[in-house]
Amino acid sequence: MGRSGRKRTVSYADAGVSIQAGDRAVELLRPKVKSTRRPEVMGDIGGFAGLFRLDVQKYRNPILASSTDGVGTKLVIAQQMDIHDTVGIDLVAMVVDDLVACGAEPLFLLDYIACGEVVPDKVAEIGAGIADGCRYAGCALLGGETAEHPGVLRPDEYDVSATGVGVVEESEILRPERVEVGDVVIAMGSSGLHSNGYSLVRHVLLGAGRMRLDSVIEDFGRQRTLGEELLTPTKIYAQDCLKLIAEAEVRALAHVTGGGIPGNLVRVLPENVDAVVNRATWRPQPIFDLVQSKGRIEDPDMESTFNMGVGMFAIVSAEDADRALACLTGRGVEAWQAGEIIEGTGEVHMIGQHTRG
């Protein structure tokens, strides 16, 4: 009891959680969240739920699409470099580019940030990246949650995830059965590794390879360090793909994430056709050569883990192939004809060899 005759009280802060820091982080994020606002958004940040008025007059049979994802161990690189304003873009990309793959327009996104310790400025940097990604994708950052998990995560550790919702007219949903023999496979260039395979990347480059994140890699150009290359944000294709759908006869879209080109392109093929993709039509970025050479990774393992320079595929009618390429090129998207659809059994065939050197 002590001389005062009372036991010492324990507060939430004693357990490592600061409510004030959380409130401060929300206030720092408020302007960024507002920058993503769409006309359908109702209310303001701080409510128990985000409200979004769906314009049902715009559709005959609106279908809601949803997707959820995270960034994975790319976050470890961000934490080691103490750079936190780009991983939010990765997070949005992983969600919205899955949504648009079925033809859906991303409407809004909800994020979740779990921290060992809420440092308002750091949370604001993460949130700023998420807001930037939402603006690029044309969707609203409708709400989210920041949680402090002392004893579970170290003070400098955090993880992020997000769920997005989109809408598509039922008759315009992109389905495998729309793909036909004679269609053209168009590739859209990636910005690099995107957000997949980083456990392997970290193992072969930073572990076994003993490379430093601040090492300048000549092949990357512009005095670019390894760390800067590894934190290159994932490209967001959502608005480009929506424009493409409006301009050309798009049969299917395949977002290239974990599983690589074969593992994702096969997901949009019906059982009576195959996709033939010619590696000779493009050259992967130098980061892929570095990972493969340092890790002595076989070609099949590379192609089943990484995007190898292609972040999205569009399958379009042969008649609209030129129009599709012109549309994407006009929007600043690196795009090219990478293959074709032939009779088959629902498989992906990778032929040819990438240009090297």
Short mmCIF file of N, CA, C and O in Angstrom, two decimals, residues 155-207:
data_model
loop_
_atom_site.label_atom_id
_atom_site.label_comp_id
_atom_site.label_asym_id
_atom_site.label_seq_id
_atom_site.Cartn_x
_atom_site.Cartn_y
_atom_site.Cartn_z
N PRO A 155 9.06 -1.05 -31.92
CA PRO A 155 8.65 0.35 -32.10
C PRO A 155 8.80 0.86 -33.53
O PRO A 155 8.02 1.71 -33.96
N ASP A 156 9.81 0.37 -34.27
CA ASP A 156 10.04 0.86 -35.63
C ASP A 156 9.36 0.01 -36.69
O ASP A 156 9.51 0.28 -37.88
N GLU A 157 8.60 -1.00 -36.30
CA GLU A 157 7.96 -1.90 -37.26
C GLU A 157 6.51 -1.48 -37.50
O GLU A 157 5.84 -0.94 -36.62
N TYR A 158 6.04 -1.76 -38.71
CA TYR A 158 4.63 -1.57 -39.02
C TYR A 158 4.22 -2.49 -40.17
O TYR A 158 5.06 -3.02 -40.89
N ASP A 159 2.94 -2.70 -40.30
CA ASP A 159 2.39 -3.46 -41.42
C ASP A 159 1.17 -2.71 -41.93
O ASP A 159 0.53 -1.96 -41.18
N VAL A 160 0.86 -2.90 -43.21
CA VAL A 160 -0.27 -2.20 -43.81
C VAL A 160 -1.10 -3.16 -44.64
O VAL A 160 -0.57 -4.14 -45.19
N SER A 161 -2.37 -2.90 -44.72
CA SER A 161 -3.26 -3.64 -45.60
C SER A 161 -4.39 -2.71 -46.01
O SER A 161 -4.57 -1.63 -45.43
N ALA A 162 -5.14 -3.12 -47.01
CA ALA A 162 -6.24 -2.28 -47.48
C ALA A 162 -7.28 -3.15 -48.18
O ALA A 162 -6.96 -4.21 -48.73
N THR A 163 -8.50 -2.66 -48.16
CA THR A 163 -9.60 -3.28 -48.90
C THR A 163 -10.22 -2.21 -49.79
O THR A 163 -10.46 -1.08 -49.35
N GLY A 164 -10.45 -2.56 -51.04
CA GLY A 164 -11.05 -1.64 -51.98
C GLY A 164 -12.37 -2.17 -52.51
O GLY A 164 -12.58 -3.39 -52.57
N VAL A 165 -13.23 -1.27 -52.91
CA VAL A 165 -14.52 -1.63 -53.51
C VAL A 165 -14.67 -0.88 -54.82
O VAL A 165 -14.37 0.32 -54.92
N GLY A 166 -15.13 -1.61 -55.83
CA GLY A 166 -15.37 -1.02 -57.14
C GLY A 166 -16.73 -1.43 -57.67
O GLY A 166 -17.45 -2.22 -57.03
N VAL A 167 -17.09 -0.92 -58.84
CA VAL A 167 -18.39 -1.24 -59.43
C VAL A 167 -18.22 -1.46 -60.93
O VAL A 167 -17.40 -0.79 -61.58
N VAL A 168 -19.00 -2.39 -61.46
CA VAL A 168 -18.96 -2.67 -62.89
C VAL A 168 -20.36 -3.07 -63.34
O VAL A 168 -21.11 -3.71 -62.59
N GLU A 169 -20.74 -2.65 -64.53
CA GLU A 169 -22.00 -3.09 -65.12
C GLU A 169 -21.93 -4.60 -65.34
O GLU A 169 -20.93 -5.12 -65.83
N GLU A 170 -22.99 -5.30 -64.94
CA GLU A 170 -22.95 -6.77 -65.00
C GLU A 170 -22.61 -7.28 -66.40
O GLU A 170 -21.84 -8.22 -66.56
N SER A 171 -23.18 -6.67 -67.43
CA SER A 171 -22.94 -7.12 -68.80
C SER A 171 -21.53 -6.83 -69.28
O SER A 171 -21.11 -7.36 -70.33
N GLU A 172 -20.77 -6.00 -68.53
CA GLU A 172 -19.43 -5.61 -68.96
C GLU A 172 -18.32 -6.23 -68.12
O GLU A 172 -17.15 -5.87 -68.25
N ILE A 173 -18.68 -7.17 -67.24
CA ILE A 173 -17.67 -7.85 -66.45
C ILE A 173 -16.72 -8.61 -67.37
O ILE A 173 -17.16 -9.32 -68.29
N LEU A 174 -15.44 -8.45 -67.14
CA LEU A 174 -14.45 -9.19 -67.94
C LEU A 174 -14.34 -10.61 -67.39
O LEU A 174 -13.94 -10.81 -66.25
N ARG A 175 -14.67 -11.57 -68.23
CA ARG A 175 -14.67 -12.98 -67.82
C ARG A 175 -13.83 -13.79 -68.79
O ARG A 175 -13.69 -13.43 -69.97
N PRO A 176 -13.28 -14.93 -68.35
CA PRO A 176 -12.48 -15.78 -69.25
C PRO A 176 -13.23 -16.18 -70.51
O PRO A 176 -12.61 -16.27 -71.60
N GLU A 177 -14.53 -16.43 -70.42
CA GLU A 177 -15.27 -16.91 -71.58
C GLU A 177 -15.35 -15.89 -72.71
O GLU A 177 -15.75 -16.23 -73.84
N ARG A 178 -14.94 -14.66 -72.46
CA ARG A 178 -14.92 -13.66 -73.53
C ARG A 178 -13.69 -13.79 -74.43
O ARG A 178 -13.66 -13.24 -75.53
N VAL A 179 -12.67 -14.50 -73.97
CA VAL A 179 -11.43 -14.64 -74.72
C VAL A 179 -11.62 -15.63 -75.86
O VAL A 179 -12.17 -16.72 -75.68
N GLU A 180 -11.14 -15.26 -77.07
CA GLU A 180 -11.34 -16.08 -78.26
C GLU A 180 -10.02 -16.34 -78.98
O GLU A 180 -9.06 -15.57 -78.86
N VAL A 181 -10.01 -17.41 -79.75
CA VAL A 181 -8.86 -17.71 -80.62
C VAL A 181 -8.67 -16.55 -81.59
O VAL A 181 -9.63 -16.03 -82.17
N GLY A 182 -7.42 -16.11 -81.74
CA GLY A 182 -7.11 -15.00 -82.63
C GLY A 182 -6.95 -13.68 -81.91
O GLY A 182 -6.47 -12.70 -82.51
N ASP A 183 -7.35 -13.62 -80.65
CA ASP A 183 -7.15 -12.39 -79.87
C ASP A 183 -5.67 -12.11 -79.68
O ASP A 183 -4.82 -13.00 -79.78
N VAL A 184 -5.37 -10.86 -79.37
CA VAL A 184 -3.99 -10.41 -79.21
C VAL A 184 -3.70 -10.16 -77.73
O VAL A 184 -4.55 -9.62 -77.00
N VAL A 185 -2.50 -10.54 -77.30
CA VAL A 185 -2.06 -10.32 -75.92
C VAL A 185 -1.16 -9.08 -75.89
O VAL A 185 -0.10 -9.07 -76.52
N ILE A 186 -1.60 -8.06 -75.19
CA ILE A 186 -0.84 -6.82 -75.06
C ILE A 186 -0.26 -6.73 -73.66
O ILE A 186 -0.96 -6.92 -72.67
N ALA A 187 1.04 -6.44 -73.59
CA ALA A 187 1.73 -6.31 -72.30
C ALA A 187 1.88 -4.84 -71.94
O ALA A 187 2.07 -3.99 -72.81
N MET A 188 1.78 -4.54 -70.65
CA MET A 188 2.04 -3.20 -70.13
C MET A 188 3.23 -3.28 -69.19
O MET A 188 3.25 -4.10 -68.27
N GLY A 189 4.23 -2.45 -69.44
CA GLY A 189 5.48 -2.52 -68.69
C GLY A 189 5.30 -2.23 -67.22
O GLY A 189 4.50 -1.38 -66.82
N SER A 190 6.07 -2.93 -66.39
CA SER A 190 6.07 -2.68 -64.95
C SER A 190 7.10 -1.60 -64.63
O SER A 190 7.92 -1.23 -65.47
N SER A 191 7.07 -1.12 -63.40
CA SER A 191 8.06 -0.15 -62.95
C SER A 191 9.24 -0.85 -62.28
O SER A 191 10.16 -0.19 -61.78
N GLY A 192 9.22 -2.17 -62.27
CA GLY A 192 10.28 -2.95 -61.64
C GLY A 192 9.68 -4.17 -60.95
O GLY A 192 8.78 -4.81 -61.47
N LEU A 193 10.17 -4.46 -59.75
CA LEU A 193 9.71 -5.64 -59.02
C LEU A 193 8.27 -5.52 -58.55
O LEU A 193 7.64 -6.54 -58.25
N HIS A 194 7.75 -4.32 -58.46
CA HIS A 194 6.44 -4.07 -57.87
C HIS A 194 6.44 -4.51 -56.41
O HIS A 194 7.29 -4.08 -55.65
N SER A 195 5.56 -5.38 -55.97
CA SER A 195 5.50 -5.72 -54.54
C SER A 195 5.43 -7.22 -54.30
O SER A 195 4.77 -7.67 -53.37
N ASN A 196 6.10 -7.97 -55.14
CA ASN A 196 6.08 -9.43 -55.01
C ASN A 196 7.49 -10.00 -55.02
O ASN A 196 8.38 -9.48 -55.68
N GLY A 197 7.68 -11.06 -54.25
CA GLY A 197 8.96 -11.77 -54.24
C GLY A 197 10.03 -11.15 -53.38
O GLY A 197 11.20 -11.52 -53.48
N TYR A 198 9.67 -10.23 -52.49
CA TYR A 198 10.69 -9.52 -51.72
C TYR A 198 11.36 -10.38 -50.65
O TYR A 198 12.47 -10.08 -50.23
N SER A 199 10.72 -11.43 -50.22
CA SER A 199 11.40 -12.34 -49.29
C SER A 199 12.58 -13.00 -50.00
O SER A 199 13.67 -13.13 -49.42
N LEU A 200 12.39 -13.38 -51.26
CA LEU A 200 13.48 -13.96 -52.04
C LEU A 200 14.51 -12.90 -52.38
O LEU A 200 15.73 -13.15 -52.28
N VAL A 201 14.07 -11.71 -52.75
CA VAL A 201 14.99 -10.62 -53.08
C VAL A 201 15.89 -10.29 -51.89
O VAL A 201 17.12 -10.16 -52.03
N ARG A 202 15.30 -10.17 -50.73
CA ARG A 202 16.08 -9.84 -49.54
C ARG A 202 17.06 -10.95 -49.20
O ARG A 202 18.19 -10.69 -48.77
N HIS A 203 16.63 -12.19 -49.42
CA HIS A 203 17.51 -13.32 -49.12
C HIS A 203 18.74 -13.33 -50.03
O HIS A 203 19.88 -13.46 -49.55
N VAL A 204 18.53 -13.16 -51.34
CA VAL A 204 19.65 -13.31 -52.26
C VAL A 204 20.52 -12.07 -52.34
O VAL A 204 21.73 -12.17 -52.57
N LEU A 205 19.94 -10.87 -52.16
CA LEU A 205 20.74 -9.65 -52.28
C LEU A 205 21.31 -9.19 -50.95
O LEU A 205 22.50 -8.89 -50.85
N LEU A 206 20.48 -9.12 -49.93
CA LEU A 206 20.92 -8.56 -48.65
C LEU A 206 21.44 -9.63 -47.70
O LEU A 206 22.25 -9.34 -46.82
N GLY A 207 20.98 -10.87 -47.89
CA GLY A 207 21.44 -11.97 -47.04
C GLY A 207 22.67 -12.62 -47.62
O GLY A 207 23.81 -12.22 -47.34
#
